[in-house]
Amino acid sequence: MDEFQEIVIGRSSDLDMVLVEEMVSRRHARISLQAGVVSIEDMGSTNGTFVNGEKIQHAVLQEGDRVLIGTSILKLVAIPNEPSSSRRPDQAANRRVTMRRSGAPPTEAPRMSGSLEEIPLPDLMQLFGTSKKTGVLVLKTDSRVGRIYFREGRIYYCNVENQPEIPPIKAAYRMLTWKTGFFALDPPDATEFENEISVSAQEVLMEGFRQMDELENLRSRLPPFGSRLILRAPLEAPLHELEPTHLEVLQTALNSANLQALMDRTETTDLETAKIVLDLIRRGYIKAG
């Protein structure tokens, strides 16, 4: 007969792995090992069980897979064979995030932090959207700090520190390109923002990835991001024929140090700005200096 082992995970104190937090059900998920195959089953939890960012009912796990339960991330790792009497059930998984209270009262839900290499931003956004989380997701790289504000799972504001001119949705798309660094989920912020948005995490992900792909396809036709854009002289193309958005980008380009600075200062998304720049070059208004 094949050896069978299982770990039941949830908020109830009598389970094999106990996670005491608001987003975990009393009996949340079951991890089973039989004939060398590790599988996981959601046990009808309120907020769901995720494997590598996908919500599942049942899945077979492979080494390195990430399981998201509440705000805990479990990673399946191989361990050397040991006598069963010396191995605890919870050694079947290795947590890759830090659960900390930071001096909070015992009744406050644990806070979550970790590495973007281990848990990419899209996975985090899907988790917080599906579980209708409220709080501030703080992202830190070597040179940048960004914040995504959630209210019951919907994104209502985003910003990049020291770049207040970047509109919220544009900031969200920018942060999707951040692959390295650290994140932390902070408590809700009472700050009121004038230009609030209201979009689902899934909407941001779908549109953000589409724009990233299109922008990447345009890069070979764009001037280097460090180059300055200057007015063609003599200027033969009539300015009165420009659409208002094109005229605004043209004026901003002439007052910007380079293409990257232009991208930062425009109200339009990076993709739309890139398309306008290429159109202005094609129609003979500007060129790289």
One Martini backbone bead per residue (centre of mass of N, CA, C, O) as a GRO file, in nm:
protein
  289
    1MET     BB    1   0.098   0.035   0.022
    2ASP     BB    2   0.072   0.358  -0.003
    3GLU     BB    3   0.190   0.628   0.126
    4PHE     BB    4   0.003   0.857   0.344
    5GLN     BB    5  -0.014   1.217   0.345
    6GLU     BB    6  -0.130   1.510   0.546
    7ILE     BB    7  -0.219   1.866   0.530
    8VAL     BB    8  -0.399   2.089   0.730
    9ILE     BB    9  -0.516   2.419   0.655
   10GLY     BB   10  -0.576   2.687   0.903
   11ARG     BB   11  -0.738   2.851   1.181
   12SER     BB   12  -0.754   2.607   1.335
   13SER     BB   13  -0.595   2.471   1.624
   14ASP     BB   14  -0.620   2.143   1.520
   15LEU     BB   15  -0.415   2.167   1.300
   16ASP     BB   16  -0.119   2.127   1.128
   17MET     BB   17  -0.160   2.428   0.999
   18VAL     BB   18  -0.153   2.751   1.144
   19LEU     BB   19  -0.348   3.047   1.031
   20VAL     BB   20  -0.386   3.357   1.193
   21GLU     BB   21  -0.627   3.504   0.982
   22GLU     BB   22  -0.873   3.668   0.798
   23MET     BB   23  -0.809   3.504   0.506
   24VAL     BB   24  -0.857   3.241   0.675
   25SER     BB   25  -0.995   2.951   0.709
   26ARG     BB   26  -1.050   2.703   0.921
   27ARG     BB   27  -1.069   2.513   0.652
   28HIS     BB   28  -0.882   2.559   0.366
   29ALA     BB   29  -0.648   2.324   0.313
   30ARG     BB   30  -0.504   2.034   0.131
   31ILE     BB   31  -0.207   1.838   0.168
   32SER     BB   32  -0.084   1.569  -0.039
   33LEU     BB   33   0.087   1.240  -0.007
   34GLN     BB   34   0.127   1.008  -0.293
   35ALA     BB   35   0.349   0.833  -0.456
   36GLY     BB   36   0.519   1.118  -0.480
   37VAL     BB   37   0.254   1.296  -0.482
   38VAL     BB   38   0.167   1.640  -0.479
   39SER     BB   39  -0.131   1.785  -0.341
   40ILE     BB   40  -0.407   2.026  -0.373
   41GLU     BB   41  -0.699   2.138  -0.170
   42ASP     BB   42  -0.979   2.307  -0.159
   43MET     BB   43  -1.216   2.364   0.136
   44GLY     BB   44  -1.415   2.610   0.081
   45SER     BB   45  -1.302   2.880   0.082
   46THR     BB   46  -1.342   3.220   0.075
   47ASN     BB   47  -1.045   3.323  -0.072
   48GLY     BB   48  -0.877   3.094  -0.155
   49THR     BB   49  -0.648   2.908  -0.370
   50PHE     BB   50  -0.304   2.943  -0.480
   51VAL     BB   51  -0.111   2.865  -0.785
   52ASN     BB   52   0.091   3.069  -0.929
   53GLY     BB   53  -0.176   3.280  -0.927
   54GLU     BB   54  -0.390   3.045  -0.938
   55LYS     BB   55  -0.702   2.949  -0.899
   56ILE     BB   56  -0.801   2.659  -0.703
   57GLN     BB   57  -0.921   2.324  -0.622
   58HIS     BB   58  -0.705   2.142  -0.783
   59ALA     BB   59  -0.352   2.028  -0.751
   60VAL     BB   60  -0.041   1.959  -0.881
   61LEU     BB   61   0.277   1.961  -0.741
   62GLN     BB   62   0.585   2.129  -0.780
   63GLU     BB   63   0.885   2.212  -0.753
   64GLY     BB   64   0.853   2.565  -0.661
   65ASP     BB   65   0.581   2.607  -0.590
   66ARG     BB   66   0.324   2.851  -0.518
   67VAL     BB   67   0.132   2.902  -0.219
   68LEU     BB   68  -0.171   3.082  -0.156
   69ILE     BB   69  -0.270   3.172   0.187
   70GLY     BB   70  -0.381   3.443   0.216
   71THR     BB   71  -0.065   3.591   0.331
   72SER     BB   72   0.062   3.313   0.256
   73ILE     BB   73   0.368   3.162   0.138
   74LEU     BB   74   0.422   2.853  -0.016
   75LYS     BB   75   0.706   2.635  -0.075
   76LEU     BB   76   0.809   2.373  -0.262
   77VAL     BB   77   1.043   2.137  -0.122
   78ALA     BB   78   1.314   1.947  -0.107
   79ILE     BB   79   1.391   1.666   0.109
   80PRO     BB   80   1.550   1.463   0.284
   81ASN     BB   81   1.560   1.160   0.392
   82GLU     BB   82   1.370   1.063   0.683
   83PRO     BB   83   1.262   0.973   0.960
   84SER     BB   84   0.934   1.001   1.043
   85SER     BB   85   0.987   1.071   1.355
   86SER     BB   86   1.170   1.347   1.267
   87ARG     BB   87   0.915   1.462   1.107
   88ARG     BB   88   0.732   1.730   1.039
   89PRO     BB   89   0.462   1.833   0.861
   90ASP     BB   90   0.571   2.142   0.812
   91GLN     BB   91   0.830   2.044   0.626
   92ALA     BB   92   0.685   2.047   0.333
   93ALA     BB   93   0.719   2.363   0.378
   94ASN     BB   94   0.834   2.701   0.270
   95ARG     BB   95   0.846   3.010   0.383
   96ARG     BB   96   0.877   3.336   0.184
   97VAL     BB   97   0.753   3.509   0.413
   98THR     BB   98   0.686   3.773   0.637
   99MET     BB   99   0.540   3.762   0.957
  100ARG     BB  100   0.416   4.062   1.106
  101ARG     BB  101   0.324   4.311   1.370
  102SER     BB  102   0.468   4.578   1.455
  103GLY     BB  103   0.307   4.621   1.742
  104ALA     BB  104   0.047   4.502   1.710
  105PRO     BB  105  -0.229   4.384   1.791
  106PRO     BB  106  -0.344   4.060   1.818
  107THR     BB  107  -0.609   4.125   1.631
  108GLU     BB  108  -0.427   4.184   1.404
  109ALA     BB  109  -0.340   4.129   1.105
  110PRO     BB  110  -0.107   4.014   0.930
  111ARG     BB  111   0.179   4.099   0.767
  112MET     BB  112   0.335   4.147   0.445
  113SER     BB  113   0.648   4.017   0.309
  114GLY     BB  114   0.896   4.042   0.033
  115SER     BB  115   0.989   3.912  -0.280
  116LEU     BB  116   0.960   3.965  -0.624
  117GLU     BB  117   1.101   3.703  -0.711
  118GLU     BB  118   0.902   3.513  -0.552
  119ILE     BB  119   0.656   3.746  -0.570
  120PRO     BB  120   0.495   3.871  -0.801
  121LEU     BB  121   0.291   4.129  -0.862
  122PRO     BB  122   0.054   3.980  -1.004
  123ASP     BB  123  -0.001   3.785  -0.768
  124LEU     BB  124  -0.073   4.000  -0.559
  125MET     BB  125  -0.307   4.137  -0.710
  126GLN     BB  126  -0.486   3.887  -0.732
  127LEU     BB  127  -0.515   3.832  -0.433
  128PHE     BB  128  -0.636   4.113  -0.341
  129GLY     BB  129  -0.875   4.109  -0.535
  130THR     BB  130  -1.016   3.838  -0.455
  131SER     BB  131  -1.006   3.918  -0.127
  132LYS     BB  132  -1.079   4.218  -0.081
  133LYS     BB  133  -0.850   4.414  -0.012
  134THR     BB  134  -0.721   4.646   0.239
  135GLY     BB  135  -0.450   4.860   0.133
  136VAL     BB  136  -0.083   4.896   0.104
  137LEU     BB  137   0.134   4.847  -0.163
  138VAL     BB  138   0.483   4.823  -0.119
  139LEU     BB  139   0.751   4.920  -0.341
  140LYS     BB  140   1.109   4.818  -0.360
  141THR     BB  141   1.393   4.936  -0.498
  142ASP     BB  142   1.697   5.071  -0.543
  143SER     BB  143   1.539   5.360  -0.676
  144ARG     BB  144   1.232   5.277  -0.596
  145VAL     BB  145   0.892   5.388  -0.499
  146GLY     BB  146   0.577   5.221  -0.459
  147ARG     BB  147   0.205   5.256  -0.469
  148ILE     BB  148  -0.086   5.047  -0.389
  149TYR     BB  149  -0.433   5.109  -0.359
  150PHE     BB  150  -0.672   4.934  -0.160
  151ARG     BB  151  -1.042   4.871  -0.197
  152GLU     BB  152  -1.189   4.593  -0.183
  153GLY     BB  153  -0.977   4.504  -0.436
  154ARG     BB  154  -0.955   4.792  -0.542
  155ILE     BB  155  -0.804   5.036  -0.733
  156TYR     BB  156  -0.752   5.397  -0.631
  157TYR     BB  157  -0.425   5.414  -0.625
  158CYS     BB  158  -0.107   5.548  -0.763
  159ASN     BB  159   0.257   5.570  -0.695
  160VAL     BB  160   0.568   5.746  -0.746
  161GLU     BB  161   0.825   5.839  -0.591
  162ASN     BB  162   0.911   6.165  -0.695
  163GLN     BB  163   0.646   6.132  -0.922
  164PRO     BB  164   0.363   6.316  -0.924
  165GLU     BB  165   0.304   6.341  -1.247
  166ILE     BB  166   0.213   6.053  -1.241
  167PRO     BB  167  -0.041   5.886  -1.308
  168PRO     BB  168  -0.194   5.622  -1.166
  169ILE     BB  169  -0.218   5.422  -1.412
  170LYS     BB  170   0.072   5.468  -1.509
  171ALA     BB  171   0.208   5.367  -1.250
  172ALA     BB  172   0.102   5.080  -1.264
  173TYR     BB  173   0.238   5.000  -1.532
  174ARG     BB  174   0.525   5.052  -1.439
  175MET     BB  175   0.532   4.842  -1.197
  176LEU     BB  176   0.506   4.583  -1.380
  177THR     BB  177   0.830   4.606  -1.456
  178TRP     BB  178   0.898   4.512  -1.170
  179LYS     BB  179   1.116   4.232  -1.073
  180THR     BB  180   1.270   4.373  -0.837
  181GLY     BB  181   1.260   4.345  -0.482
  182PHE     BB  182   1.020   4.477  -0.247
  183PHE     BB  183   0.746   4.400  -0.021
  184ALA     BB  184   0.449   4.557   0.146
  185LEU     BB  185   0.170   4.536   0.366
  186ASP     BB  186  -0.022   4.796   0.449
  187PRO     BB  187  -0.230   4.974   0.592
  188PRO     BB  188  -0.466   5.174   0.566
  189ASP     BB  189  -0.526   5.489   0.398
  190ALA     BB  190  -0.668   5.821   0.464
  191THR     BB  191  -0.596   5.947   0.214
  192GLU     BB  192  -0.692   6.201  -0.012
  193PHE     BB  193  -0.756   6.191  -0.361
  194GLU     BB  194  -0.829   6.366  -0.646
  195ASN     BB  195  -0.732   6.120  -0.867
  196GLU     BB  196  -0.915   5.886  -0.852
  197ILE     BB  197  -0.970   5.544  -0.895
  198SER     BB  198  -1.153   5.239  -1.045
  199VAL     BB  199  -0.996   4.925  -1.046
  200SER     BB  200  -0.911   4.625  -1.128
  201ALA     BB  201  -0.656   4.410  -1.123
  202GLN     BB  202  -0.724   4.269  -1.392
  203GLU     BB  203  -0.733   4.525  -1.567
  204VAL     BB  204  -0.440   4.612  -1.520
  205LEU     BB  205  -0.305   4.356  -1.624
  206MET     BB  206  -0.417   4.337  -1.911
  207GLU     BB  207  -0.344   4.629  -2.006
  208GLY     BB  208  -0.048   4.637  -1.916
  209PHE     BB  209   0.056   4.399  -2.091
  210ARG     BB  210  -0.030   4.511  -2.361
  211GLN     BB  211   0.142   4.773  -2.348
  212MET     BB  212   0.417   4.639  -2.308
  213ASP     BB  213   0.421   4.487  -2.577
  214GLU     BB  214   0.386   4.732  -2.767
  215LEU     BB  215   0.629   4.897  -2.666
  216GLU     BB  216   0.843   4.687  -2.738
  217ASN     BB  217   0.780   4.700  -3.051
  218LEU     BB  218   0.867   5.023  -3.064
  219ARG     BB  219   1.167   5.063  -2.970
  220SER     BB  220   1.324   5.039  -3.249
  221ARG     BB  221   1.181   5.326  -3.351
  222LEU     BB  222   1.291   5.473  -3.124
  223PRO     BB  223   1.459   5.672  -2.962
  224PRO     BB  224   1.662   5.710  -2.732
  225PHE     BB  225   1.582   5.780  -2.401
  226GLY     BB  226   1.847   5.988  -2.380
  227SER     BB  227   1.733   6.165  -2.598
  228ARG     BB  228   1.676   6.457  -2.764
  229LEU     BB  229   1.404   6.660  -2.862
  230ILE     BB  230   1.370   6.841  -3.170
  231LEU     BB  231   1.315   7.084  -3.383
  232ARG     BB  232   1.265   7.129  -3.696
  233ALA     BB  233   1.506   7.277  -3.938
  234PRO     BB  234   1.295   7.372  -4.108
  235LEU     BB  235   0.952   7.417  -4.052
  236GLU     BB  236   0.697   7.266  -4.257
  237ALA     BB  237   0.503   7.172  -4.059
  238PRO     BB  238   0.194   7.251  -3.951
  239LEU     BB  239   0.071   7.324  -3.636
  240HIS     BB  240  -0.249   7.346  -3.693
  241GLU     BB  241  -0.267   7.018  -3.756
  242LEU     BB  242  -0.257   6.951  -3.466
  243GLU     BB  243  -0.342   6.777  -3.217
  244PRO     BB  244  -0.371   6.837  -2.889
  245THR     BB  245  -0.195   6.595  -2.793
  246HIS     BB  246   0.043   6.652  -2.985
  247LEU     BB  247   0.104   6.941  -2.892
  248GLU     BB  248   0.164   6.869  -2.598
  249VAL     BB  249   0.400   6.676  -2.655
  250LEU     BB  250   0.574   6.875  -2.809
  251GLN     BB  251   0.609   7.087  -2.583
  252THR     BB  252   0.727   6.884  -2.376
  253ALA     BB  253   0.973   6.793  -2.542
  254LEU     BB  254   1.112   7.082  -2.559
  255ASN     BB  255   1.113   7.075  -2.214
  256SER     BB  256   1.295   6.818  -2.228
  257ALA     BB  257   1.584   6.637  -2.186
  258ASN     BB  258   1.423   6.369  -2.275
  259LEU     BB  259   1.236   6.099  -2.344
  260GLN     BB  260   1.200   6.005  -2.051
  261ALA     BB  261   1.099   6.278  -1.942
  262LEU     BB  262   0.852   6.284  -2.122
  263MET     BB  263   0.717   6.028  -2.014
  264ASP     BB  264   0.690   6.147  -1.718
  265ARG     BB  265   0.513   6.422  -1.802
  266THR     BB  266   0.287   6.284  -1.926
  267GLU     BB  267  -0.051   6.189  -1.917
  268THR     BB  268   0.001   5.975  -2.090
  269THR     BB  269   0.089   5.690  -2.174
  270ASP     BB  270   0.365   5.540  -2.287
  271LEU     BB  271   0.237   5.431  -2.545
  272GLU     BB  272   0.100   5.691  -2.646
  273THR     BB  273   0.354   5.864  -2.649
  274ALA     BB  274   0.514   5.692  -2.850
  275LYS     BB  275   0.314   5.723  -3.087
  276ILE     BB  276   0.333   6.034  -3.105
  277VAL     BB  277   0.633   6.058  -3.155
  278LEU     BB  278   0.637   5.894  -3.419
  279ASP     BB  279   0.437   6.084  -3.565
  280LEU     BB  280   0.609   6.346  -3.543
  281ILE     BB  281   0.845   6.232  -3.703
  282ARG     BB  282   0.695   6.147  -3.965
  283ARG     BB  283   0.572   6.459  -4.006
  284GLY     BB  284   0.824   6.666  -3.931
  285TYR     BB  285   0.864   6.802  -3.629
  286ILE     BB  286   1.078   6.594  -3.514
  287LYS     BB  287   1.401   6.510  -3.357
  288ALA     BB  288   1.693   6.377  -3.283
  289GLY     BB  289   1.977   6.540  -3.115
   0.00000   0.00000   0.00000
